[in-house]
Coordinates of C-alpha atoms and ligand atoms in Angstrom, one line a residue:
M1 CA 160.9 123.2 86.9
K2 CA 161.7 124.2 90.6
K3 CA 159.3 123.4 93.4
Y4 CA 158.9 125.5 96.5
A5 CA 156.7 125.2 99.7
I6 CA 155.9 128.2 101.9
L7 CA 155.1 127.2 105.5
L8 CA 151.9 129.4 106.5
N9 CA 152.4 132.0 109.3
P10 CA 150.5 130.5 112.6
R11 CA 150.2 134.1 114.0
H12 CA 146.7 133.8 111.8
S13 CA 143.8 133.2 114.1
R14 CA 141.6 130.1 113.2
V15 CA 138.7 132.1 111.8
Y16 CA 141.2 134.1 109.6
F17 CA 143.4 130.9 108.7
E18 CA 140.9 129.4 106.9
A19 CA 140.1 132.5 104.6
S20 CA 143.7 133.1 104.3
L21 CA 144.8 130.1 102.5
K22 CA 142.3 131.9 99.3
L23 CA 144.1 135.2 99.8
S24 CA 147.2 133.8 99.9
V25 CA 147.4 132.6 96.8
A26 CA 146.2 135.8 95.4
E27 CA 149.3 137.7 97.3
L28 CA 151.3 135.1 96.1
T29 CA 150.7 135.2 92.7
L30 CA 151.1 138.9 92.9
A31 CA 154.4 138.7 94.4
L32 CA 155.9 136.4 92.0
S33 CA 154.8 138.4 89.1
H34 CA 156.3 141.5 90.7
A35 CA 159.5 139.5 91.1
G36 CA 159.4 138.7 87.3
H37 CA 158.2 135.3 87.4
K38 CA 155.9 134.3 84.2
D39 CA 155.6 130.5 84.2
F40 CA 154.1 129.5 87.3
E41 CA 151.8 127.1 89.1
I42 CA 150.6 127.4 92.7
I43 CA 149.2 124.5 94.2
E44 CA 147.9 123.8 97.9
E45 CA 149.3 120.9 99.5
S46 CA 150.1 119.3 102.8
F47 CA 153.0 117.1 104.1
G48 CA 152.8 115.2 107.3
S49 CA 149.3 116.5 107.7
V50 CA 150.8 120.4 107.8
P51 CA 149.4 122.4 105.0
Y52 CA 151.9 124.7 103.0
L53 CA 151.4 126.9 99.9
C54 CA 153.5 125.4 97.3
F55 CA 155.0 126.8 94.1
R56 CA 156.5 125.5 90.9
C57 CA 158.1 127.9 88.9
Q58 CA 160.3 127.9 85.3
E59 CA 163.3 129.9 86.7
P60 CA 164.8 129.6 90.2
V61 CA 163.9 132.2 93.3
N62 CA 166.2 134.8 93.1
E63 CA 167.0 137.8 95.6
K64 CA 163.9 139.5 94.0
T65 CA 161.4 136.6 95.1
L66 CA 163.2 136.2 98.3
E67 CA 162.7 139.8 98.9
R68 CA 158.9 140.1 98.1
L69 CA 158.0 136.4 99.6
S70 CA 159.9 137.6 103.1
R71 CA 157.3 140.3 103.6
C72 CA 153.9 138.7 102.3
S73 CA 151.6 137.9 105.4
F74 CA 151.5 134.5 105.3
T75 CA 155.0 133.7 105.1
Y76 CA 156.9 131.8 108.0
A77 CA 159.6 130.0 106.3
L78 CA 160.7 129.0 102.6
F79 CA 161.9 125.7 101.7
E80 CA 163.0 124.2 98.2
V81 CA 161.7 120.7 97.5
C82 CA 163.3 117.8 95.9
K83 CA 162.2 114.3 95.6
T84 CA 164.9 111.8 97.0
D85 CA 163.8 108.2 96.5
G86 CA 160.5 109.3 95.7
E87 CA 160.1 111.2 99.1
P88 CA 159.8 115.0 99.1
C89 CA 163.0 116.6 100.8
F90 CA 163.1 120.1 102.1
T91 CA 166.1 122.3 102.1
P92 CA 165.4 125.5 104.2
L93 CA 166.2 128.8 101.9
S94 CA 167.0 132.2 104.4
L95 CA 164.5 135.1 103.8
P96 CA 165.9 138.6 104.3
N97 CA 164.4 140.5 107.1
P98 CA 162.0 143.0 105.4
L99 CA 161.4 144.8 108.5
Y100 CA 162.3 148.3 109.8
I101 CA 160.7 147.9 113.3
D102 CA 159.6 144.5 115.0
G103 CA 156.5 143.5 113.5
G104 CA 155.0 143.4 117.5
I105 CA 154.3 146.9 117.3
S106 CA 151.0 146.4 115.5
C107 CA 150.1 143.2 117.4
I108 CA 150.3 144.1 120.9
L109 CA 147.5 146.6 121.2
K110 CA 144.1 144.7 121.8
Y111 CA 140.7 146.0 121.4
S112 CA 137.3 145.6 119.7
G113 CA 136.9 146.7 116.2
K114 CA 140.7 146.0 115.4
T115 CA 141.8 144.7 112.1
N116 CA 143.7 141.6 112.0
E117 CA 147.1 142.9 111.4
N118 CA 148.2 139.8 109.0
F119 CA 144.9 141.5 106.8
T120 CA 146.3 144.5 107.0
R121 CA 149.8 143.7 105.5
F122 CA 148.0 141.9 103.2
M123 CA 146.1 144.7 101.8
I124 CA 149.1 146.8 102.0
N125 CA 151.1 144.1 99.9
L126 CA 148.4 144.2 97.0
A127 CA 148.5 147.8 97.1
L128 CA 152.2 148.2 96.8
F129 CA 152.4 145.2 94.1
S130 CA 149.6 146.6 92.1
S131 CA 151.8 150.1 92.0
P132 CA 154.6 151.4 90.3
F133 CA 156.3 152.4 93.5
Y134 CA 157.6 149.5 95.2
G135 CA 161.1 149.6 96.5
E136 CA 160.7 153.5 96.8
K137 CA 160.7 155.7 100.0
I138 CA 156.9 155.0 100.6
K139 CA 153.8 157.1 102.3
L140 CA 151.0 155.5 103.2
L141 CA 147.6 156.9 104.2
D142 CA 145.0 155.0 105.9
P143 CA 141.8 157.4 105.6
V144 CA 139.6 155.3 108.3
A145 CA 142.7 154.6 110.8
G146 CA 140.8 153.5 114.1
K147 CA 143.5 152.7 116.6
G148 CA 146.5 152.7 113.8
T149 CA 146.7 148.8 112.9
T150 CA 147.8 150.1 109.3
L151 CA 149.9 152.7 110.2
F152 CA 151.9 150.3 112.8
E153 CA 151.9 147.8 110.1
A154 CA 153.4 150.4 107.6
L155 CA 155.8 151.7 110.1
S156 CA 157.3 148.6 111.0
L157 CA 157.7 147.7 106.9
G158 CA 159.7 151.2 107.4
Y159 CA 157.3 153.5 105.6
D160 CA 156.0 157.1 106.7
A161 CA 152.4 156.3 108.2
Y162 CA 149.6 158.7 108.3
G163 CA 145.9 158.3 109.2
I164 CA 142.8 160.1 109.6
E165 CA 140.5 159.2 112.5
L166 CA 137.3 160.5 113.7
S167 CA 137.2 159.3 116.9
E168 CA 139.2 161.2 119.3
K169 CA 139.8 158.5 121.5
A170 CA 140.9 156.1 119.1
A171 CA 143.4 158.7 117.6
H172 CA 144.4 159.8 120.8
D173 CA 145.2 155.6 122.3
A174 CA 146.9 155.0 119.3
F175 CA 149.4 158.1 119.7
T176 CA 149.6 157.1 123.5
Y177 CA 150.6 153.5 122.9
L178 CA 153.2 154.9 119.9
K179 CA 154.9 156.8 122.4
K180 CA 155.0 154.6 125.2
Y181 CA 156.3 151.9 122.7
L182 CA 159.0 154.0 121.3
E183 CA 160.1 155.2 125.2
I184 CA 160.1 151.2 126.0
E185 CA 161.7 149.9 122.9
R186 CA 164.1 152.8 122.9
F187 CA 163.8 154.6 119.7
K188 CA 165.1 158.2 119.2
H189 CA 162.0 160.2 118.5
R190 CA 160.1 163.7 118.9
T191 CA 156.6 164.0 119.1
G192 CA 154.2 167.1 118.6
H193 CA 150.8 168.3 118.0
E194 CA 148.8 171.1 116.4
T195 CA 145.4 172.4 115.6
I196 CA 144.2 172.5 111.9
N197 CA 141.7 174.7 111.3
I198 CA 140.0 174.3 107.5
K199 CA 137.4 176.4 106.0
E200 CA 135.5 173.2 104.9
S201 CA 134.3 172.8 108.5
S202 CA 133.8 174.4 111.8
A203 CA 134.7 171.3 113.5
G204 CA 138.4 171.8 113.0
A205 CA 140.7 168.8 113.7
K206 CA 143.9 167.6 115.7
R207 CA 147.7 166.4 114.2
V208 CA 149.3 164.6 116.4
F209 CA 152.6 163.2 115.0
A210 CA 156.0 161.7 115.9
E211 CA 159.3 161.2 114.3
L212 CA 161.5 158.3 115.0
S213 CA 164.7 156.8 114.0
R214 CA 166.9 153.6 115.4
T215 CA 170.0 155.2 116.4
K216 CA 171.3 159.1 117.2
Q217 CA 173.1 159.3 114.1
E218 CA 170.0 158.6 111.8
M219 CA 168.1 161.1 114.0
K220 CA 171.0 163.7 113.4
E221 CA 171.1 162.9 109.8
N222 CA 167.0 163.7 109.6
A223 CA 166.8 160.0 108.4
V224 CA 163.5 159.5 110.2
K225 CA 160.1 157.9 109.6
R226 CA 156.8 159.9 110.0
W227 CA 153.9 159.1 111.9
E228 CA 150.9 160.9 111.9
M229 CA 147.4 160.8 112.7
V230 CA 144.5 163.6 112.1
W231 CA 141.6 163.3 114.6
G232 CA 139.0 164.8 111.8
N233 CA 136.9 163.5 109.3
S234 CA 138.3 161.4 106.1
Q235 CA 135.8 163.8 103.9
Y236 CA 138.5 166.5 104.1
A237 CA 141.5 164.5 103.7
D238 CA 142.8 167.5 101.2
S239 CA 142.6 170.2 103.6
Y240 CA 144.4 168.1 105.8
F241 CA 147.3 166.8 103.1
K242 CA 148.6 168.4 100.3
K243 CA 147.5 167.3 97.1
N244 CA 149.4 164.2 95.1
S245 CA 151.1 163.2 98.8
F246 CA 150.7 159.5 99.0
H247 CA 152.3 156.3 97.0
I248 CA 149.3 154.0 98.4
M249 CA 146.2 154.4 100.7
V250 CA 145.0 151.6 102.9
G251 CA 142.0 151.0 105.0
D252 CA 139.1 148.9 106.6
L253 CA 136.1 150.4 106.4
P254 CA 133.5 150.7 109.4
Y255 CA 131.5 147.6 108.6
G256 CA 127.9 149.3 108.9
V257 CA 126.7 146.6 111.5
Q258 CA 128.5 147.5 115.0
H259 CA 129.9 150.9 114.7
G260 CA 128.4 154.1 113.7
N261 CA 130.4 156.3 111.3
V262 CA 129.9 159.8 111.0
S263 CA 129.6 161.1 107.5
S264 CA 128.4 165.0 107.8
S265 CA 130.9 166.8 110.1
R266 CA 133.2 165.4 113.1
Q267 CA 130.5 165.8 115.5
G268 CA 127.8 165.5 113.0
S269 CA 124.9 163.2 112.6
F270 CA 125.8 159.0 112.7
T271 CA 125.0 156.9 110.1
R272 CA 125.5 152.9 109.5
S273 CA 126.3 153.7 105.8
P274 CA 130.1 153.0 104.5
K275 CA 128.7 153.5 101.3
E276 CA 127.6 156.9 101.9
L277 CA 131.2 157.4 103.5
V278 CA 132.8 156.4 100.6
S279 CA 130.9 158.7 98.2
L280 CA 131.3 161.7 100.4
C281 CA 135.1 160.8 100.9
A282 CA 136.4 159.5 97.6
P283 CA 137.0 163.2 95.4
S284 CA 139.1 164.1 98.6
W285 CA 141.2 160.7 98.9
H286 CA 141.6 160.8 95.0
K287 CA 143.2 164.4 95.3
V288 CA 145.6 163.1 98.0
L289 CA 146.7 160.1 96.2
K290 CA 149.7 160.2 93.6
P291 CA 149.2 159.7 89.9
N292 CA 149.2 156.0 89.7
G293 CA 148.9 155.4 93.5
V294 CA 146.6 152.7 94.4
I295 CA 144.1 153.0 97.3
A296 CA 143.2 149.4 99.0
L297 CA 139.7 149.5 100.9
S298 CA 137.9 146.4 102.6
W299 CA 134.7 146.6 103.4
N300 CA 131.0 144.6 104.6
S301 CA 130.0 143.6 101.0
F302 CA 126.8 142.3 102.8
V303 CA 126.0 146.3 103.0
F304 CA 127.0 147.1 99.5
S305 CA 128.0 145.5 96.3
R306 CA 131.5 145.4 94.7
Q307 CA 129.9 146.9 91.4
Q308 CA 128.2 149.8 93.4
F309 CA 131.8 150.3 95.0
A310 CA 133.4 150.5 91.7
K311 CA 131.2 153.0 90.2
L312 CA 131.9 155.3 93.9
L313 CA 135.3 155.1 93.1
E314 CA 134.9 155.5 89.2
D315 CA 132.8 158.5 89.4
A316 CA 135.8 160.2 91.8
G317 CA 138.3 159.4 89.0
F318 CA 139.9 156.1 90.0
S319 CA 140.2 152.9 87.7
V320 CA 139.2 149.6 89.5
F321 CA 141.6 146.7 89.0
C322 CA 139.3 143.9 87.6
G323 CA 140.5 140.4 86.7
E324 CA 140.4 137.0 88.7
I325 CA 143.3 137.9 91.0
Y326 CA 141.3 141.1 92.2
E327 CA 137.8 139.7 92.2
S328 CA 138.5 136.5 94.4
L329 CA 138.9 138.2 97.8
E330 CA 135.6 138.2 99.2
H331 CA 135.8 135.9 102.7
R332 CA 133.4 135.4 105.7
V333 CA 134.6 137.1 108.9
D334 CA 131.4 136.3 110.7
N335 CA 127.5 135.7 110.3
S336 CA 127.2 139.6 109.4
I337 CA 130.2 140.4 107.9
K338 CA 131.5 139.1 104.5
R339 CA 134.6 141.1 104.2
D340 CA 135.8 142.1 100.7
L341 CA 138.8 143.8 99.0
I342 CA 138.9 146.6 96.1
L343 CA 141.9 148.3 94.5
A344 CA 141.6 151.1 92.5
K345 CA 144.6 153.0 90.9
K346 CA 144.8 157.1 90.5
L347 CA 144.5 157.7 86.8
Ligands
SAM401 C1 136.8 149.2 111.2 S1 137.5 150.5 111.7 C2 139.0 150.8 111.4 C3 140.0 149.9 112.3 C4 141.7 150.1 112.1 N1 141.9 149.7 111.2 C5 142.2 149.9 113.2 O1 142.7 148.1 113.3 O2 142.2 150.1 114.4 C6 136.9 152.2 110.7 C7 137.1 153.8 111.6 O3 136.7 154.4 110.6 C8 136.2 155.6 111.2 N2 135.5 156.3 110.6 C9 134.4 156.2 110.4 N3 133.6 157.4 109.7 C10 135.0 158.1 109.5 C11 135.4 159.6 108.6 N4 134.0 159.9 107.9 N5 136.6 160.1 108.9 C12 137.8 159.2 109.3 N6 137.1 158.0 110.2 C13 136.1 157.6 110.1 C14 135.7 154.9 112.8 O4 135.5 155.6 113.7 C15 136.6 153.5 112.5 O5 137.5 153.9 113.9

């Protein structure tokens, strides 16, 4: 058996680092399985007091494995480990660069309520590894986008990124930040906005968007990435977007402790219940996801249970992923938040 050691990403915050060890085992398991490895064992091990995530596998790593490992949220460096005179000997392995845009795009903007960008990458990866769409031109929707961490992470991976956000300020801040970033980093881009009128709500909505490319030639050939944010209510996702549009949906739901979330209309009454939000929105989320598309949502499991969440998704036509990997993702964020992640497929 071959043995490999992964040096964990030092970008992780201290609080997240402890939880991330457990999460990274799940991400690594899905990444290795997705790359076609059948017989492997994952071990947490320290060398010289530095923790590594190690794995032994029957087949040596190949291009497919390296490509998947390079995009994992925890990967910083990969080594092949041999024993020389009884001592471990590390040979560094080159990883391909999985990024279309430098990952810094999702880290620069800081604000309270921001979802950790590594956790966001983790959610995107789990959704993608659980879907049949890996390697395709991905369209991602974050139905509760905030100031866009998921959208920026998705863009950095080269996906078309779409979001819906109830707070006008958050949607506006995300768009303003993106425009500034594209100017400073000299991306070729065009931006625009439009009002959306829908029959389901008198509140209306607004769409802001950007199309970008790295070179003039790409722009000329229309080889662009699209970024879009709808300032509106996720309950009307199917009025803002066409049916069967998205390969994956990834979102970090309001935690139900600090921030109110509105469920009845864009300017409607505030509720602190993410459960109510899911029950109102799940039917329209189901419509805009492609068949076999995967939705990954994180939430505060102190507020409602996995069983309750699964039932809401199943009632809307989703099939929830079960099994050890998918049911071992709960981790403590602070005293009032225990975060969990649920993944489900549109049948
Ligand atoms: C935990 S935050 C997401 C943070 C985001 N991932 C980020 O890093 O910026 C949840 C977001 O859901 C939004 N939200 C709540 N109810 C909503 C609804 N019905 N439609 C759209 N967005 C909603 C809230 O305004 C909040 O910004």
